[in-house]
Amino acid sequence: MTSSTRKALIAAYKERPTIAGVFAVICNATGQAWVGQSRHIDTHQNGMWFALRQGSSPHRTLQTAWTTHGPDAFRFEILDRLPEDYSDLRRKDELTKRAALWRARLEAEGV
């Protein structure tokens, strides 16, 4: 890969729109759910799954369930997406509110 190609790819990556939203990790075996929020929801699952596979997730109950039931028992669902035109402050506030609503609705723990 040439230097100019690499620079173009990096620039394109940095300019892509970010998708903020609320997500759930659901254990199909137990029905237990964990709800979280992310400013980069489209890439958040990869980081979570990596930590869970390594046994290093900071979310103990989620890690325990993952270890007990295995990765095939889990699914990642995007519950809510925010419009791209929200300011950073509004996005943060809206993510917090929506995550709390989804946690209550699903009787889920936060992640």
CSV table of N, CA and C in Angstrom, one decimal, residues 9-97:
chain,number,residue,atom,x,y,z
A,9,LEU,N,-7.1,6.6,2.9
A,9,LEU,CA,-8.0,5.7,3.6
A,9,LEU,C,-8.2,6.2,5.1
A,10,ILE,N,-7.1,6.7,5.7
A,10,ILE,CA,-7.2,7.2,7.0
A,10,ILE,C,-8.1,8.4,7.0
A,11,ALA,N,-8.0,9.3,6.0
A,11,ALA,CA,-8.8,10.5,5.9
A,11,ALA,C,-10.3,10.1,5.8
A,12,ALA,N,-10.6,9.1,4.9
A,12,ALA,CA,-11.9,8.7,4.7
A,12,ALA,C,-12.5,8.1,6.0
A,13,TYR,N,-11.7,7.3,6.7
A,13,TYR,CA,-12.2,6.8,8.0
A,13,TYR,C,-12.6,7.8,9.0
A,14,LYS,N,-11.7,8.9,9.1
A,14,LYS,CA,-12.0,9.9,10.0
A,14,LYS,C,-13.2,10.8,9.7
A,15,GLU,N,-13.5,10.8,8.4
A,15,GLU,CA,-14.6,11.7,7.9
A,15,GLU,C,-16.0,10.9,7.9
A,16,ARG,N,-15.9,9.6,8.2
A,16,ARG,CA,-17.2,8.9,8.1
A,16,ARG,C,-18.1,9.4,9.3
A,17,PRO,N,-19.4,9.4,9.1
A,17,PRO,CA,-20.3,9.8,10.2
A,17,PRO,C,-20.3,8.8,11.3
A,18,THR,N,-20.4,9.3,12.5
A,18,THR,CA,-20.4,8.4,13.7
A,18,THR,C,-21.9,8.2,14.0
A,19,ILE,N,-22.2,7.0,14.4
A,19,ILE,CA,-23.6,6.7,14.8
A,19,ILE,C,-23.7,6.5,16.3
A,20,ALA,N,-24.4,7.4,17.0
A,20,ALA,CA,-24.5,7.3,18.4
A,20,ALA,C,-25.9,6.6,18.7
A,21,GLY,N,-25.9,5.8,19.8
A,21,GLY,CA,-27.1,5.2,20.1
A,21,GLY,C,-27.1,4.3,21.4
A,22,VAL,N,-28.2,3.6,21.6
A,22,VAL,CA,-28.3,2.7,22.8
A,22,VAL,C,-28.4,1.3,22.3
A,23,PHE,N,-27.7,0.4,23.0
A,23,PHE,CA,-27.7,-1.0,22.5
A,23,PHE,C,-28.0,-1.9,23.7
A,24,ALA,N,-28.3,-3.1,23.4
A,24,ALA,CA,-28.5,-4.2,24.4
A,24,ALA,C,-27.7,-5.4,24.1
A,25,VAL,N,-27.1,-6.0,25.1
A,25,VAL,CA,-26.5,-7.3,24.9
A,25,VAL,C,-27.5,-8.3,25.6
A,26,ILE,N,-28.0,-9.3,24.9
A,26,ILE,CA,-29.0,-10.2,25.5
A,26,ILE,C,-28.5,-11.6,25.5
A,27,CYS,N,-28.7,-12.3,26.6
A,27,CYS,CA,-28.3,-13.7,26.7
A,27,CYS,C,-29.5,-14.5,26.3
A,28,ASN,N,-29.5,-15.2,25.2
A,28,ASN,CA,-30.6,-16.0,24.7
A,28,ASN,C,-30.9,-17.1,25.7
A,29,ALA,N,-30.0,-17.6,26.4
A,29,ALA,CA,-30.2,-18.8,27.3
A,29,ALA,C,-31.0,-18.4,28.5
A,30,THR,N,-30.8,-17.1,29.0
A,30,THR,CA,-31.5,-16.7,30.3
A,30,THR,C,-32.5,-15.6,30.1
A,31,GLY,N,-32.4,-14.9,29.0
A,31,GLY,CA,-33.2,-13.7,28.7
A,31,GLY,C,-32.7,-12.4,29.4
A,32,GLN,N,-31.6,-12.6,30.2
A,32,GLN,CA,-31.0,-11.5,30.9
A,32,GLN,C,-30.4,-10.4,29.9
A,33,ALA,N,-30.6,-9.2,30.2
A,33,ALA,CA,-30.1,-8.1,29.3
A,33,ALA,C,-29.2,-7.1,30.0
A,34,TRP,N,-28.4,-6.5,29.2
A,34,TRP,CA,-27.5,-5.4,29.7
A,34,TRP,C,-27.6,-4.3,28.6
A,35,VAL,N,-27.9,-3.1,29.1
A,35,VAL,CA,-28.1,-2.0,28.2
A,35,VAL,C,-27.0,-0.9,28.4
A,36,GLY,N,-26.5,-0.4,27.3
A,36,GLY,CA,-25.4,0.6,27.3
A,36,GLY,C,-25.6,1.6,26.2
A,37,GLN,N,-24.8,2.6,26.2
A,37,GLN,CA,-24.8,3.6,25.2
A,37,GLN,C,-23.4,3.8,24.6
A,38,SER,N,-23.4,4.4,23.4
A,38,SER,CA,-22.1,4.6,22.8
A,38,SER,C,-22.2,5.7,21.7
A,39,ARG,N,-21.2,6.5,21.6
A,39,ARG,CA,-21.1,7.5,20.6
A,39,ARG,C,-20.7,6.9,19.2
A,40,HIS,N,-20.2,5.6,19.3
A,40,HIS,CA,-19.8,4.9,18.1
A,40,HIS,C,-20.4,3.5,18.1
A,41,ILE,N,-21.7,3.5,18.1
A,41,ILE,CA,-22.5,2.2,18.3
A,41,ILE,C,-22.1,1.2,17.2
A,42,ASP,N,-21.8,1.6,16.0
A,42,ASP,CA,-21.5,0.7,14.9
A,42,ASP,C,-20.2,-0.1,15.1
A,43,THR,N,-19.3,0.3,16.0
A,43,THR,CA,-18.1,-0.4,16.3
A,43,THR,C,-18.0,-0.9,17.7
A,44,HIS,N,-19.0,-0.6,18.5
A,44,HIS,CA,-18.9,-0.9,20.0
A,44,HIS,C,-18.9,-2.4,20.3
A,45,GLN,N,-19.7,-3.1,19.5
A,45,GLN,CA,-19.8,-4.6,19.8
A,45,GLN,C,-18.4,-5.3,19.7
A,46,ASN,N,-17.6,-4.9,18.7
A,46,ASN,CA,-16.3,-5.5,18.6
A,46,ASN,C,-15.5,-5.4,19.8
A,47,GLY,N,-15.4,-4.2,20.4
A,47,GLY,CA,-14.7,-4.0,21.6
A,47,GLY,C,-15.2,-4.8,22.8
A,48,MET,N,-16.6,-4.8,22.9
A,48,MET,CA,-17.2,-5.6,24.0
A,48,MET,C,-16.9,-7.1,23.9
A,49,TRP,N,-17.1,-7.6,22.7
A,49,TRP,CA,-16.9,-9.0,22.4
A,49,TRP,C,-15.4,-9.4,22.7
A,50,PHE,N,-14.5,-8.5,22.3
A,50,PHE,CA,-13.1,-8.8,22.5
A,50,PHE,C,-12.8,-8.9,24.0
A,51,ALA,N,-13.3,-8.0,24.8
A,51,ALA,CA,-13.1,-8.0,26.3
A,51,ALA,C,-13.7,-9.2,26.9
A,52,LEU,N,-14.9,-9.6,26.4
A,52,LEU,CA,-15.5,-10.8,27.0
A,52,LEU,C,-14.8,-12.1,26.6
A,53,ARG,N,-14.3,-12.2,25.4
A,53,ARG,CA,-13.5,-13.3,25.0
A,53,ARG,C,-12.2,-13.5,25.8
A,54,GLN,N,-11.6,-12.3,26.2
A,54,GLN,CA,-10.4,-12.3,26.9
A,54,GLN,C,-10.7,-12.5,28.4
A,55,GLY,N,-11.9,-12.5,28.8
A,55,GLY,CA,-12.3,-12.6,30.3
A,55,GLY,C,-12.0,-11.3,31.0
A,56,SER,N,-11.9,-10.2,30.3
A,56,SER,CA,-11.5,-8.9,31.0
A,56,SER,C,-12.6,-7.9,30.9
A,57,SER,N,-13.8,-8.2,30.8
A,57,SER,CA,-14.9,-7.2,30.8
A,57,SER,C,-15.0,-6.7,32.2
A,58,PRO,N,-15.2,-5.3,32.3
A,58,PRO,CA,-15.4,-4.7,33.6
A,58,PRO,C,-16.8,-5.0,34.2
A,59,HIS,N,-17.7,-5.6,33.4
A,59,HIS,CA,-19.1,-5.8,33.8
A,59,HIS,C,-19.2,-7.3,34.2
A,60,ARG,N,-19.0,-7.5,35.5
A,60,ARG,CA,-18.9,-8.8,36.1
A,60,ARG,C,-20.0,-9.8,35.8
A,61,THR,N,-21.3,-9.3,35.9
A,61,THR,CA,-22.4,-10.2,35.7
A,61,THR,C,-22.4,-10.6,34.2
A,62,LEU,N,-22.1,-9.7,33.3
A,62,LEU,CA,-22.1,-10.0,31.9
A,62,LEU,C,-21.0,-11.0,31.6
A,63,GLN,N,-19.8,-10.8,32.2
A,63,GLN,CA,-18.7,-11.7,32.0
A,63,GLN,C,-19.0,-13.1,32.5
A,64,THR,N,-19.6,-13.2,33.7
A,64,THR,CA,-20.0,-14.5,34.3
A,64,THR,C,-21.0,-15.2,33.4
A,65,ALA,N,-22.0,-14.5,32.9
A,65,ALA,CA,-23.0,-15.1,32.0
A,65,ALA,C,-22.3,-15.6,30.7
A,66,TRP,N,-21.4,-14.8,30.1
A,66,TRP,CA,-20.7,-15.1,28.9
A,66,TRP,C,-19.8,-16.4,29.1
A,67,THR,N,-19.1,-16.4,30.2
A,67,THR,CA,-18.3,-17.6,30.5
A,67,THR,C,-19.2,-18.8,30.7
A,68,THR,N,-20.3,-18.7,31.4
A,68,THR,CA,-21.2,-19.8,31.6
A,68,THR,C,-21.9,-20.3,30.3
A,69,HIS,N,-22.4,-19.5,29.5
A,69,HIS,CA,-23.2,-19.9,28.4
A,69,HIS,C,-22.5,-19.8,27.0
A,70,GLY,N,-21.4,-19.2,27.0
A,70,GLY,CA,-20.6,-19.1,25.7
A,70,GLY,C,-21.1,-18.0,24.8
A,71,PRO,N,-20.2,-17.6,23.8
A,71,PRO,CA,-20.5,-16.5,22.9
A,71,PRO,C,-21.7,-16.7,22.0
A,72,ASP,N,-22.0,-17.9,21.7
A,72,ASP,CA,-23.2,-18.2,20.8
A,72,ASP,C,-24.5,-17.9,21.4
A,73,ALA,N,-24.5,-17.8,22.8
A,73,ALA,CA,-25.8,-17.5,23.5
A,73,ALA,C,-26.1,-16.0,23.6
A,74,PHE,N,-25.3,-15.2,23.0
A,74,PHE,CA,-25.4,-13.7,23.1
A,74,PHE,C,-25.7,-13.0,21.8
A,75,ARG,N,-26.5,-12.0,21.9
A,75,ARG,CA,-26.7,-11.1,20.7
A,75,ARG,C,-26.6,-9.7,21.1
A,76,PHE,N,-26.2,-8.9,20.1
A,76,PHE,CA,-26.1,-7.4,20.3
A,76,PHE,C,-27.1,-6.8,19.4
A,77,GLU,N,-28.0,-6.0,20.1
A,77,GLU,CA,-29.1,-5.3,19.4
A,77,GLU,C,-29.0,-3.8,19.6
A,78,ILE,N,-29.1,-3.1,18.5
A,78,ILE,CA,-29.2,-1.6,18.5
A,78,ILE,C,-30.6,-1.3,18.8
A,79,LEU,N,-30.8,-0.6,19.9
A,79,LEU,CA,-32.2,-0.3,20.3
A,79,LEU,C,-32.7,1.1,19.9
A,80,ASP,N,-31.7,2.0,19.8
A,80,ASP,CA,-32.1,3.4,19.5
A,80,ASP,C,-30.9,4.1,18.8
A,81,ARG,N,-31.1,4.9,17.8
A,81,ARG,CA,-30.1,5.6,17.2
A,81,ARG,C,-30.4,7.1,17.3
A,82,LEU,N,-29.4,7.9,17.5
A,82,LEU,CA,-29.6,9.4,17.5
A,82,LEU,C,-29.3,10.0,16.2
A,83,PRO,N,-30.0,11.1,15.9
A,83,PRO,CA,-29.8,11.8,14.6
A,83,PRO,C,-28.3,12.3,14.6
A,84,GLU,N,-27.7,12.4,13.4
A,84,GLU,CA,-26.4,12.8,13.3
A,84,GLU,C,-26.2,14.3,13.6
A,85,ASP,N,-27.3,15.1,13.5
A,85,ASP,CA,-27.1,16.5,13.6
A,85,ASP,C,-27.2,17.0,15.1
A,86,TYR,N,-27.2,16.1,16.1
A,86,TYR,CA,-27.2,16.5,17.5
A,86,TYR,C,-25.8,17.1,17.8
A,87,SER,N,-25.8,18.1,18.6
A,87,SER,CA,-24.5,18.6,19.1
A,87,SER,C,-23.9,17.6,20.1
A,88,ASP,N,-22.7,17.7,20.5
A,88,ASP,CA,-22.0,16.8,21.4
A,88,ASP,C,-22.7,16.8,22.7
A,89,LEU,N,-23.1,18.0,23.2
A,89,LEU,CA,-23.7,18.1,24.5
A,89,LEU,C,-25.1,17.4,24.5
A,90,ARG,N,-25.9,17.7,23.5
A,90,ARG,CA,-27.2,17.2,23.4
A,90,ARG,C,-27.1,15.7,23.2
A,91,ARG,N,-26.2,15.2,22.4
A,91,ARG,CA,-26.0,13.8,22.2
A,91,ARG,C,-25.7,13.1,23.5
A,92,LYS,N,-24.8,13.6,24.3
A,92,LYS,CA,-24.5,13.0,25.6
A,92,LYS,C,-25.7,12.9,26.5
A,93,ASP,N,-26.5,14.0,26.6
A,93,ASP,CA,-27.7,14.0,27.4
A,93,ASP,C,-28.7,13.1,26.9
A,94,GLU,N,-28.9,13.1,25.6
A,94,GLU,CA,-29.9,12.2,25.0
A,94,GLU,C,-29.6,10.7,25.2
A,95,LEU,N,-28.3,10.4,25.0
A,95,LEU,CA,-27.9,9.0,25.2
A,95,LEU,C,-28.1,8.5,26.7
A,96,THR,N,-27.8,9.4,27.6
A,96,THR,CA,-28.1,9.1,29.0
A,96,THR,C,-29.5,8.8,29.3
A,97,LYS,N,-30.4,9.7,28.8
A,97,LYS,CA,-31.8,9.6,29.0
A,97,LYS,C,-32.4,8.3,28.4
